[in-house]
Amino acid sequence: MNVLVINCGSSSLKFQVIDSVSEKCLAKGLCERIGIEGSMISYTPDGGEKEKKEIPMPDHTKAISLVLEALTNEKTGVIKDLSEIGAVGHRIVHGGEKFANSTLINDEVLEAIKECNDLAPLHNPANLIGINACRELMPNTPMVAVFDTAFHQSIPAKAYMYGLPVSLYEKYKIRRYGFHGTSHSYVSHRCAELMGKNYDDVKMIVCHLGNGASVSAIKGGKCVDTSMGLTPLEGLIMGTRSGDIDPAIIEFLAHKENLSIDEVMTILNKKSGVLGLSNGVSSDFRDIEDGYRAGDKYMTLAMEAFCYRVAKYVGAYVASLNGVDAIAFTAGIGENAPIVRSLVCEYLGYLGVELNEENNNKRGLDIEISKPGCKTKVFVIPTNEELAIARETVSLVK
Ligand code: ADP
């Protein structure tokens, strides 16, 4: 079956068509600046050239109709007509406490997703717009919602509750939810597979290090803790997000700089992280790495603080798992920056971690980067959230 995977943001829409039998991506692309002047669609069929063109997209329905046109184009399309799309899988950011699993989309599910909008006001409404646009154009095609938060719903209350009045949880559902769940699930399953072990029998820590970054701890076949919280702001130092800070800094800053809460939040979400630590130079790890190698003071600070925070979370999760069998690195930085893996692993001598530098410098492979025989194994596992969404989708529509 061909599955169309949609990841819809407020002004962008990423798509892939995946053949569920071969698990190959047949085509992929991106619509940008939807509803804004200068909208663009890019489209790449498997083995073909990338095409990019500017074309007006006043709304998401128009964007999806252009995606469907590209997919069925006589010359560069990968399907003859829309009947060749067996199902659509939608990435949904927040499923709150309602969704611990992916689900087939119907009117009731749409209502329940809408009820989670408060928890992700920037993302969920955009995800819903994507679903509605697809339903309009493909009313008879089954659709599945795959939630970023679902994998973390197994986290026990002692780990998801904040030390706040419990009434705030009861009233507003303020708690840890965690994100990147599809990636943490995909990578941890692949990690157990590479170890030749039963998923339920391995203690794993997954470090998803991209522009957004999070760590999760998996034991007994379940996620038991993760570093992102009510929102993706908590935890690691990220590209532009601060990660963990003393919450009193918010009040301190608001008073000292005469800022509103929204302005302080913009600093924490958009101007902090390695961008902030590098003194505003870059949120891109390729630049951080170059600056670190050149001995730049701020870039070195950004690199060291980033890696230290990752190592600190790994340590915390080793404690909560009471040991660890494997640590896996994934996402843009986790997959592509050997220096980050190396600096993080320098802290992990107490776990018996020793890196195989030759493997650590390889790219694009599922690979063990610890030396043979290490007590704790370390892997690099490229994530594939689209494939994971396609698999979930097929399992629910079959
Ligand atoms: P997101 O999906 O959260 O936007 P990604 O997983 O795509 O993020 O990761 C983006 C990050 O990966 C950026 O900080 C980028 O600099 C980093 N990255 C990508 N390629 C490399 C590379 N070759 N070396 C170091 N960092 C890289």
Short mmCIF file of C-alpha atoms and ligand atoms in Angstrom, two decimals:
data_model
loop_
_atom_site.label_atom_id
_atom_site.label_comp_id
_atom_site.label_asym_id
_atom_site.label_seq_id
_atom_site.Cartn_x
_atom_site.Cartn_y
_atom_site.Cartn_z
CA MET A 1 0.00 0.00 0.00
CA ASN A 2 1.19 3.55 -0.71
CA VAL A 3 0.94 5.80 2.32
CA LEU A 4 1.00 9.57 2.08
CA VAL A 5 2.68 10.95 5.21
CA ILE A 6 1.83 14.55 6.06
CA ASN A 7 3.57 16.79 8.59
CA CYS A 8 1.65 20.03 8.53
CA GLY A 9 2.85 23.24 10.22
CA SER A 10 1.19 26.64 10.32
CA SER A 11 2.80 27.81 7.07
CA SER A 12 4.56 24.69 5.83
CA LEU A 13 3.70 21.13 4.87
CA LYS A 14 6.18 18.27 4.50
CA PHE A 15 5.10 15.14 2.65
CA GLN A 16 6.37 11.72 1.64
CA VAL A 17 4.82 8.80 -0.19
CA ILE A 18 6.03 5.49 1.19
CA ASP A 19 5.44 2.05 -0.31
CA SER A 20 4.61 0.03 2.78
CA VAL A 21 5.83 -3.25 1.29
CA SER A 22 9.32 -2.20 0.18
CA GLU A 23 9.32 0.62 2.80
CA LYS A 24 10.85 2.83 0.13
CA CYS A 25 10.13 6.54 -0.11
CA LEU A 26 8.66 7.03 -3.63
CA ALA A 27 8.58 10.83 -3.49
CA LYS A 28 8.95 13.62 -1.00
CA GLY A 29 8.66 17.36 -0.81
CA LEU A 30 7.80 20.51 1.03
CA CYS A 31 5.32 23.37 0.65
CA GLU A 32 6.57 26.57 2.25
CA ARG A 33 5.06 29.99 2.98
CA ILE A 34 1.47 28.74 2.78
CA GLY A 35 -0.84 31.74 3.13
CA ILE A 36 2.12 34.11 2.72
CA GLU A 37 3.40 35.79 -0.42
CA GLY A 38 6.08 33.82 -2.29
CA SER A 39 4.76 30.28 -1.58
CA MET A 40 7.00 27.51 -2.92
CA ILE A 41 6.60 23.80 -3.51
CA SER A 42 9.56 21.47 -3.84
CA TYR A 43 9.13 17.91 -5.02
CA THR A 44 11.61 15.06 -5.46
CA PRO A 45 10.61 11.69 -6.91
CA ASP A 46 12.83 8.77 -5.87
CA GLY A 47 15.88 8.75 -8.12
CA GLY A 48 14.75 11.94 -9.88
CA GLU A 49 15.66 15.59 -9.85
CA LYS A 50 14.34 17.98 -7.22
CA GLU A 51 11.88 20.50 -8.71
CA LYS A 52 11.10 23.75 -6.98
CA LYS A 53 8.56 26.30 -8.11
CA GLU A 54 6.91 29.40 -6.77
CA ILE A 55 3.13 29.19 -6.93
CA PRO A 56 0.41 30.89 -4.89
CA MET A 57 -0.91 28.80 -1.96
CA PRO A 58 -3.51 30.86 -0.13
CA ASP A 59 -4.35 27.93 2.18
CA HIS A 60 -3.46 24.33 3.07
CA THR A 61 -6.17 22.85 0.83
CA LYS A 62 -4.46 24.49 -2.15
CA ALA A 63 -1.06 23.21 -0.91
CA ILE A 64 -2.36 19.64 -0.65
CA SER A 65 -4.03 19.83 -4.05
CA LEU A 66 -0.63 20.86 -5.50
CA VAL A 67 1.04 17.95 -3.69
CA LEU A 68 -1.52 15.56 -5.19
CA GLU A 69 -0.99 17.10 -8.64
CA ALA A 70 2.78 16.64 -8.33
CA LEU A 71 2.35 13.02 -7.23
CA THR A 72 0.10 12.22 -10.22
CA ASN A 73 1.97 14.34 -12.80
CA GLU A 74 2.33 12.41 -16.09
CA LYS A 75 6.10 12.91 -16.32
CA THR A 76 7.42 13.11 -12.79
CA GLY A 77 4.57 11.66 -10.73
CA VAL A 78 4.90 8.36 -8.87
CA ILE A 79 1.25 7.25 -8.97
CA LYS A 80 -1.37 7.21 -11.75
CA ASP A 81 -4.26 8.52 -9.71
CA LEU A 82 -5.28 9.16 -6.12
CA SER A 83 -6.82 5.69 -5.74
CA GLU A 84 -3.20 4.47 -5.48
CA ILE A 85 -2.87 6.19 -2.10
CA GLY A 86 -4.23 3.62 0.33
CA ALA A 87 -4.06 5.80 3.45
CA VAL A 88 -2.77 9.07 4.85
CA GLY A 89 -0.71 9.28 8.05
CA HIS A 90 -0.72 12.64 9.82
CA ARG A 91 1.90 13.70 12.35
CA ILE A 92 0.13 15.36 15.27
CA VAL A 93 2.22 17.15 17.86
CA HIS A 94 0.08 16.91 21.01
CA GLY A 95 -2.28 14.12 21.95
CA GLY A 96 -2.48 15.18 25.63
CA GLU A 97 -3.56 12.34 27.91
CA LYS A 98 -6.21 11.25 25.44
CA PHE A 99 -3.93 9.45 23.01
CA ALA A 100 -1.45 6.83 24.13
CA ASN A 101 -1.54 5.29 20.65
CA SER A 102 -2.01 6.23 17.04
CA THR A 103 -5.63 6.19 15.94
CA LEU A 104 -7.86 6.14 12.87
CA ILE A 105 -9.25 9.61 12.29
CA ASN A 106 -13.00 10.22 12.53
CA ASP A 107 -15.09 13.20 13.69
CA GLU A 108 -14.82 12.19 17.34
CA VAL A 109 -11.00 11.92 17.12
CA LEU A 110 -10.83 15.34 15.46
CA GLU A 111 -12.80 16.82 18.37
CA ALA A 112 -10.45 15.14 20.88
CA ILE A 113 -7.38 16.50 19.06
CA LYS A 114 -8.97 19.95 19.10
CA GLU A 115 -9.34 19.65 22.87
CA CYS A 116 -5.53 19.35 23.08
CA ASN A 117 -5.01 22.64 21.19
CA ASP A 118 -4.39 24.58 24.41
CA LEU A 119 -1.37 22.38 25.09
CA ALA A 120 0.23 23.09 21.69
CA PRO A 121 -1.36 26.28 20.39
CA LEU A 122 1.16 26.73 17.58
CA HIS A 123 1.18 23.16 16.32
CA ASN A 124 -2.11 21.31 16.84
CA PRO A 125 -4.37 23.78 14.99
CA ALA A 126 -2.00 23.56 12.00
CA ASN A 127 -2.04 19.75 12.16
CA LEU A 128 -5.86 19.84 12.17
CA ILE A 129 -5.92 22.13 9.15
CA GLY A 130 -3.80 19.54 7.32
CA ILE A 131 -6.21 16.74 8.21
CA ASN A 132 -9.25 18.75 7.12
CA ALA A 133 -7.62 19.74 3.83
CA CYS A 134 -6.81 16.09 3.07
CA ARG A 135 -10.31 14.94 4.02
CA GLU A 136 -11.76 17.52 1.64
CA LEU A 137 -9.68 16.27 -1.29
CA MET A 138 -9.66 12.54 -0.44
CA PRO A 139 -12.94 11.95 1.42
CA ASN A 140 -12.80 8.17 1.07
CA THR A 141 -9.17 7.57 1.99
CA PRO A 142 -8.60 6.33 5.56
CA MET A 143 -6.46 8.66 7.68
CA VAL A 144 -4.45 7.99 10.82
CA ALA A 145 -3.20 10.41 13.48
CA VAL A 146 0.26 9.62 14.89
CA PHE A 147 1.10 11.65 17.99
CA ASP A 148 4.51 12.98 19.06
CA THR A 149 3.44 12.56 22.67
CA ALA A 150 1.93 9.04 22.52
CA PHE A 151 5.11 7.01 23.13
CA HIS A 152 5.66 8.90 26.41
CA GLN A 153 2.21 8.20 27.84
CA SER A 154 3.67 5.13 29.61
CA ILE A 155 5.78 7.42 31.85
CA PRO A 156 4.69 6.90 35.48
CA ALA A 157 3.15 9.72 37.54
CA LYS A 158 6.26 10.06 39.74
CA ALA A 159 8.17 11.10 36.59
CA TYR A 160 5.51 13.10 34.79
CA MET A 161 4.23 15.16 37.73
CA TYR A 162 5.89 18.50 38.49
CA GLY A 163 6.34 19.58 42.10
CA LEU A 164 3.38 21.95 41.80
CA PRO A 165 -0.01 22.00 43.55
CA VAL A 166 -1.76 18.90 42.28
CA SER A 167 -4.88 21.01 41.67
CA LEU A 168 -3.06 22.59 38.70
CA TYR A 169 -2.66 19.17 37.16
CA GLU A 170 -6.28 18.35 37.83
CA LYS A 171 -7.50 21.64 36.44
CA TYR A 172 -5.20 22.17 33.46
CA LYS A 173 -3.41 18.84 32.97
CA ILE A 174 -0.06 20.53 33.62
CA ARG A 175 2.44 17.67 33.53
CA ARG A 176 5.32 16.24 31.50
CA TYR A 177 4.18 14.97 28.10
CA GLY A 178 7.41 14.73 26.09
CA PHE A 179 7.83 15.02 22.32
CA HIS A 180 9.73 13.36 19.44
CA GLY A 181 7.93 10.15 20.55
CA THR A 182 7.79 8.68 17.06
CA SER A 183 11.56 9.05 16.77
CA HIS A 184 12.31 7.71 20.27
CA SER A 185 10.08 4.70 19.55
CA TYR A 186 11.57 4.03 16.10
CA VAL A 187 15.18 4.36 17.29
CA SER A 188 14.74 2.30 20.46
CA HIS A 189 13.06 -0.55 18.53
CA ARG A 190 15.86 -0.49 15.97
CA CYS A 191 18.44 -0.43 18.78
CA ALA A 192 17.02 -3.59 20.38
CA GLU A 193 16.94 -5.19 16.92
CA LEU A 194 20.61 -4.33 16.29
CA MET A 195 21.48 -5.86 19.66
CA GLY A 196 19.57 -9.02 18.74
CA LYS A 197 17.51 -8.61 21.92
CA ASN A 198 13.84 -8.62 22.77
CA TYR A 199 12.63 -4.99 23.04
CA ASP A 200 11.15 -5.65 26.47
CA ASP A 201 14.48 -6.88 27.83
CA VAL A 202 16.73 -3.89 27.07
CA LYS A 203 17.36 -0.74 29.09
CA MET A 204 17.98 2.06 26.60
CA ILE A 205 18.60 5.79 26.53
CA VAL A 206 17.84 7.55 23.24
CA CYS A 207 19.41 10.97 22.58
CA HIS A 208 17.43 12.70 19.81
CA LEU A 209 19.71 15.66 19.09
CA GLY A 210 18.36 17.94 16.38
CA ASN A 211 17.42 21.57 16.36
CA GLY A 212 14.90 20.46 18.96
CA ALA A 213 16.51 17.89 21.25
CA SER A 214 15.34 15.40 23.86
CA VAL A 215 16.49 12.31 25.74
CA SER A 216 14.30 9.40 26.73
CA ALA A 217 14.68 6.37 28.96
CA ILE A 218 13.16 3.01 27.96
CA LYS A 219 12.80 -0.06 30.15
CA GLY A 220 10.58 -3.14 30.03
CA GLY A 221 9.41 -2.16 26.53
CA LYS A 222 8.12 1.20 27.74
CA CYS A 223 9.25 4.79 27.88
CA VAL A 224 9.73 5.65 31.56
CA ASP A 225 11.03 9.23 31.34
CA THR A 226 11.85 11.96 28.85
CA SER A 227 13.45 15.38 29.03
CA MET A 228 10.84 17.56 27.29
CA GLY A 229 7.88 18.56 29.39
CA LEU A 230 4.52 20.25 29.07
CA THR A 231 6.10 21.93 26.05
CA PRO A 232 9.29 21.24 24.06
CA LEU A 233 11.12 23.97 26.00
CA GLU A 234 12.27 21.78 28.89
CA GLY A 235 15.38 19.65 29.12
CA LEU A 236 18.43 19.87 26.88
CA ILE A 237 20.05 23.03 25.59
CA MET A 238 18.76 23.16 21.99
CA GLY A 239 19.31 25.19 18.81
CA THR A 240 17.44 28.23 20.08
CA ARG A 241 15.62 26.91 23.20
CA SER A 242 17.12 27.29 26.64
CA GLY A 243 16.10 23.89 28.01
CA ASP A 244 16.07 23.67 31.85
CA ILE A 245 16.48 26.95 33.70
CA ASP A 246 15.57 28.19 37.15
CA PRO A 247 11.91 29.27 36.64
CA ALA A 248 12.58 32.36 38.77
CA ILE A 249 14.75 33.70 35.93
CA ILE A 250 11.50 34.53 34.11
CA GLU A 251 10.38 36.95 36.80
CA PHE A 252 13.91 38.31 37.25
CA LEU A 253 14.24 39.08 33.53
CA ALA A 254 10.76 40.54 33.23
CA HIS A 255 11.57 43.02 36.03
CA LYS A 256 15.12 43.88 35.02
CA GLU A 257 14.45 44.31 31.31
CA ASN A 258 10.85 45.46 31.63
CA LEU A 259 9.58 42.64 29.44
CA SER A 260 6.18 40.98 29.16
CA ILE A 261 5.83 37.22 29.73
CA ASP A 262 5.50 36.77 25.96
CA GLU A 263 8.74 38.65 25.39
CA VAL A 264 10.59 36.57 27.97
CA MET A 265 9.20 33.40 26.38
CA THR A 266 10.46 34.56 22.99
CA ILE A 267 13.95 34.85 24.48
CA LEU A 268 13.71 31.35 25.97
CA ASN A 269 12.31 29.75 22.80
CA LYS A 270 13.99 31.66 20.01
CA LYS A 271 17.12 33.40 21.26
CA SER A 272 18.62 30.97 23.74
CA GLY A 273 20.20 27.52 23.42
CA VAL A 274 23.42 27.31 21.43
CA LEU A 275 22.35 30.44 19.54
CA GLY A 276 22.31 32.39 22.80
CA LEU A 277 25.46 30.77 24.20
CA SER A 278 27.37 31.45 20.97
CA ASN A 279 26.62 35.12 21.60
CA GLY A 280 23.94 35.16 18.89
CA VAL A 281 26.21 33.78 16.16
CA SER A 282 24.42 30.56 15.12
CA SER A 283 21.91 27.89 16.08
CA ASP A 284 23.38 25.56 13.46
CA PHE A 285 25.68 22.91 14.88
CA ARG A 286 27.89 22.94 11.81
CA ASP A 287 28.85 26.52 12.72
CA ILE A 288 29.21 25.64 16.41
CA GLU A 289 31.55 22.82 15.45
CA ASP A 290 33.65 25.06 13.19
CA GLY A 291 33.92 27.70 15.91
CA TYR A 292 34.79 25.09 18.54
CA ARG A 293 37.59 23.71 16.36
CA ALA A 294 38.87 27.24 15.74
CA GLY A 295 38.95 27.84 19.50
CA ASP A 296 36.29 30.56 19.54
CA LYS A 297 35.38 31.32 23.15
CA TYR A 298 31.58 31.42 22.82
CA MET A 299 31.31 28.57 20.31
CA THR A 300 33.39 26.42 22.67
CA LEU A 301 31.08 27.34 25.53
CA ALA A 302 28.02 26.42 23.41
CA MET A 303 29.51 23.06 22.43
CA GLU A 304 30.64 22.20 25.95
CA ALA A 305 27.40 23.25 27.63
CA PHE A 306 25.32 21.33 25.06
CA CYS A 307 27.29 18.09 25.52
CA TYR A 308 27.46 18.45 29.29
CA ARG A 309 23.67 18.74 29.50
CA VAL A 310 23.22 15.62 27.36
CA ALA A 311 25.65 13.69 29.60
CA LYS A 312 23.85 14.95 32.70
CA TYR A 313 20.49 13.63 31.43
CA VAL A 314 22.07 10.32 30.49
CA GLY A 315 23.38 10.09 34.05
CA ALA A 316 19.97 10.89 35.48
CA TYR A 317 18.33 8.22 33.36
CA VAL A 318 20.97 5.63 34.21
CA ALA A 319 19.85 6.22 37.80
CA SER A 320 16.16 5.95 37.02
CA LEU A 321 16.67 2.80 34.90
CA ASN A 322 19.07 1.37 37.50
CA GLY A 323 21.65 0.77 34.76
CA VAL A 324 21.64 0.92 31.00
CA ASP A 325 22.40 -1.56 28.21
CA ALA A 326 22.54 0.81 25.26
CA ILE A 327 22.65 4.49 24.39
CA ALA A 328 21.55 5.58 20.90
CA PHE A 329 22.21 8.90 19.16
CA THR A 330 19.90 10.18 16.45
CA ALA A 331 18.60 13.25 14.51
CA GLY A 332 20.57 16.01 12.72
CA ILE A 333 23.30 16.46 15.35
CA GLY A 334 23.17 12.97 16.85
CA GLU A 335 23.63 11.42 13.40
CA ASN A 336 26.09 13.87 11.88
CA ALA A 337 28.34 15.26 14.60
CA PRO A 338 30.96 12.68 15.75
CA ILE A 339 32.49 15.36 17.98
CA VAL A 340 29.26 15.68 20.00
CA ARG A 341 29.02 11.91 20.51
CA SER A 342 32.65 11.83 21.46
CA LEU A 343 32.36 14.70 23.99
CA VAL A 344 29.20 13.19 25.54
CA CYS A 345 30.79 9.74 25.81
CA GLU A 346 33.83 11.20 27.58
CA TYR A 347 31.53 11.56 30.59
CA LEU A 348 30.41 7.93 30.41
CA GLY A 349 33.56 6.10 31.42
CA TYR A 350 31.78 4.93 34.59
CA LEU A 351 29.42 2.96 32.35
CA GLY A 352 32.33 1.26 30.64
CA VAL A 353 31.78 3.21 27.42
CA GLU A 354 34.75 3.37 25.05
CA LEU A 355 34.24 4.68 21.52
CA ASN A 356 35.42 2.98 18.36
CA GLU A 357 36.63 6.15 16.64
CA GLU A 358 36.57 4.63 13.16
CA ASN A 359 32.89 3.76 13.43
CA ASN A 360 32.14 7.04 15.17
CA ASN A 361 33.33 8.83 12.04
CA LYS A 362 31.10 6.89 9.64
CA ARG A 363 27.90 8.52 8.32
CA GLY A 364 24.40 7.47 7.41
CA LEU A 365 24.48 3.97 8.86
CA ASP A 366 22.83 2.14 11.73
CA ILE A 367 26.08 1.41 13.53
CA GLU A 368 27.56 0.48 16.90
CA ILE A 369 30.19 3.08 17.80
CA SER A 370 31.37 1.59 21.10
CA LYS A 371 34.28 -0.84 21.11
CA PRO A 372 33.35 -4.52 20.96
CA GLY A 373 32.68 -5.96 24.40
CA CYS A 374 31.79 -2.64 26.10
CA LYS A 375 29.36 -3.18 28.96
CA THR A 376 27.18 -0.34 27.71
CA LYS A 377 26.82 -0.24 23.94
CA VAL A 378 26.55 3.02 22.02
CA PHE A 379 24.84 3.27 18.64
CA VAL A 380 24.13 5.82 15.94
CA ILE A 381 20.71 5.12 14.43
CA PRO A 382 19.39 7.52 11.79
CA THR A 383 15.79 8.27 12.69
CA ASN A 384 12.99 7.90 10.17
CA GLU A 385 9.83 9.43 11.56
CA GLU A 386 8.02 9.27 8.20
CA LEU A 387 8.60 5.53 7.91
CA ALA A 388 7.44 5.04 11.50
CA ILE A 389 4.27 7.04 10.73
CA ALA A 390 3.68 4.98 7.56
CA ARG A 391 4.07 1.73 9.53
CA GLU A 392 1.62 2.89 12.21
CA THR A 393 -0.82 3.99 9.52
CA VAL A 394 -0.75 0.65 7.71
CA SER A 395 -1.16 -1.29 10.95
CA LEU A 396 -4.37 0.63 11.70
CA VAL A 397 -6.00 0.58 8.27
CA LYS A 398 -5.31 -3.08 7.45
P1 ADP B 1 14.79 19.45 13.49
O1 ADP B 1 14.08 18.28 12.83
O2 ADP B 1 14.56 19.57 14.95
O3 ADP B 1 14.68 20.74 12.74
P2 ADP B 1 17.21 18.08 12.64
O4 ADP B 1 17.10 16.74 13.23
O5 ADP B 1 17.03 18.23 11.17
O6 ADP B 1 16.34 19.13 13.42
O7 ADP B 1 18.66 18.65 13.03
C1 ADP B 1 19.08 19.92 12.70
C2 ADP B 1 20.45 20.14 13.35
O8 ADP B 1 21.36 19.17 12.85
C3 ADP B 1 21.05 21.51 13.06
O9 ADP B 1 21.58 22.07 14.24
C4 ADP B 1 22.17 21.17 12.11
O10 ADP B 1 23.20 22.04 12.21
C5 ADP B 1 22.60 19.81 12.59
N1 ADP B 1 23.37 19.15 11.55
C6 ADP B 1 22.98 18.74 10.34
N2 ADP B 1 24.02 18.24 9.64
C7 ADP B 1 25.11 18.36 10.43
C8 ADP B 1 26.49 18.03 10.29
N3 ADP B 1 26.96 17.50 9.19
N4 ADP B 1 27.31 18.29 11.35
C9 ADP B 1 26.83 18.84 12.48
N5 ADP B 1 25.56 19.16 12.65
C10 ADP B 1 24.69 18.93 11.66
#
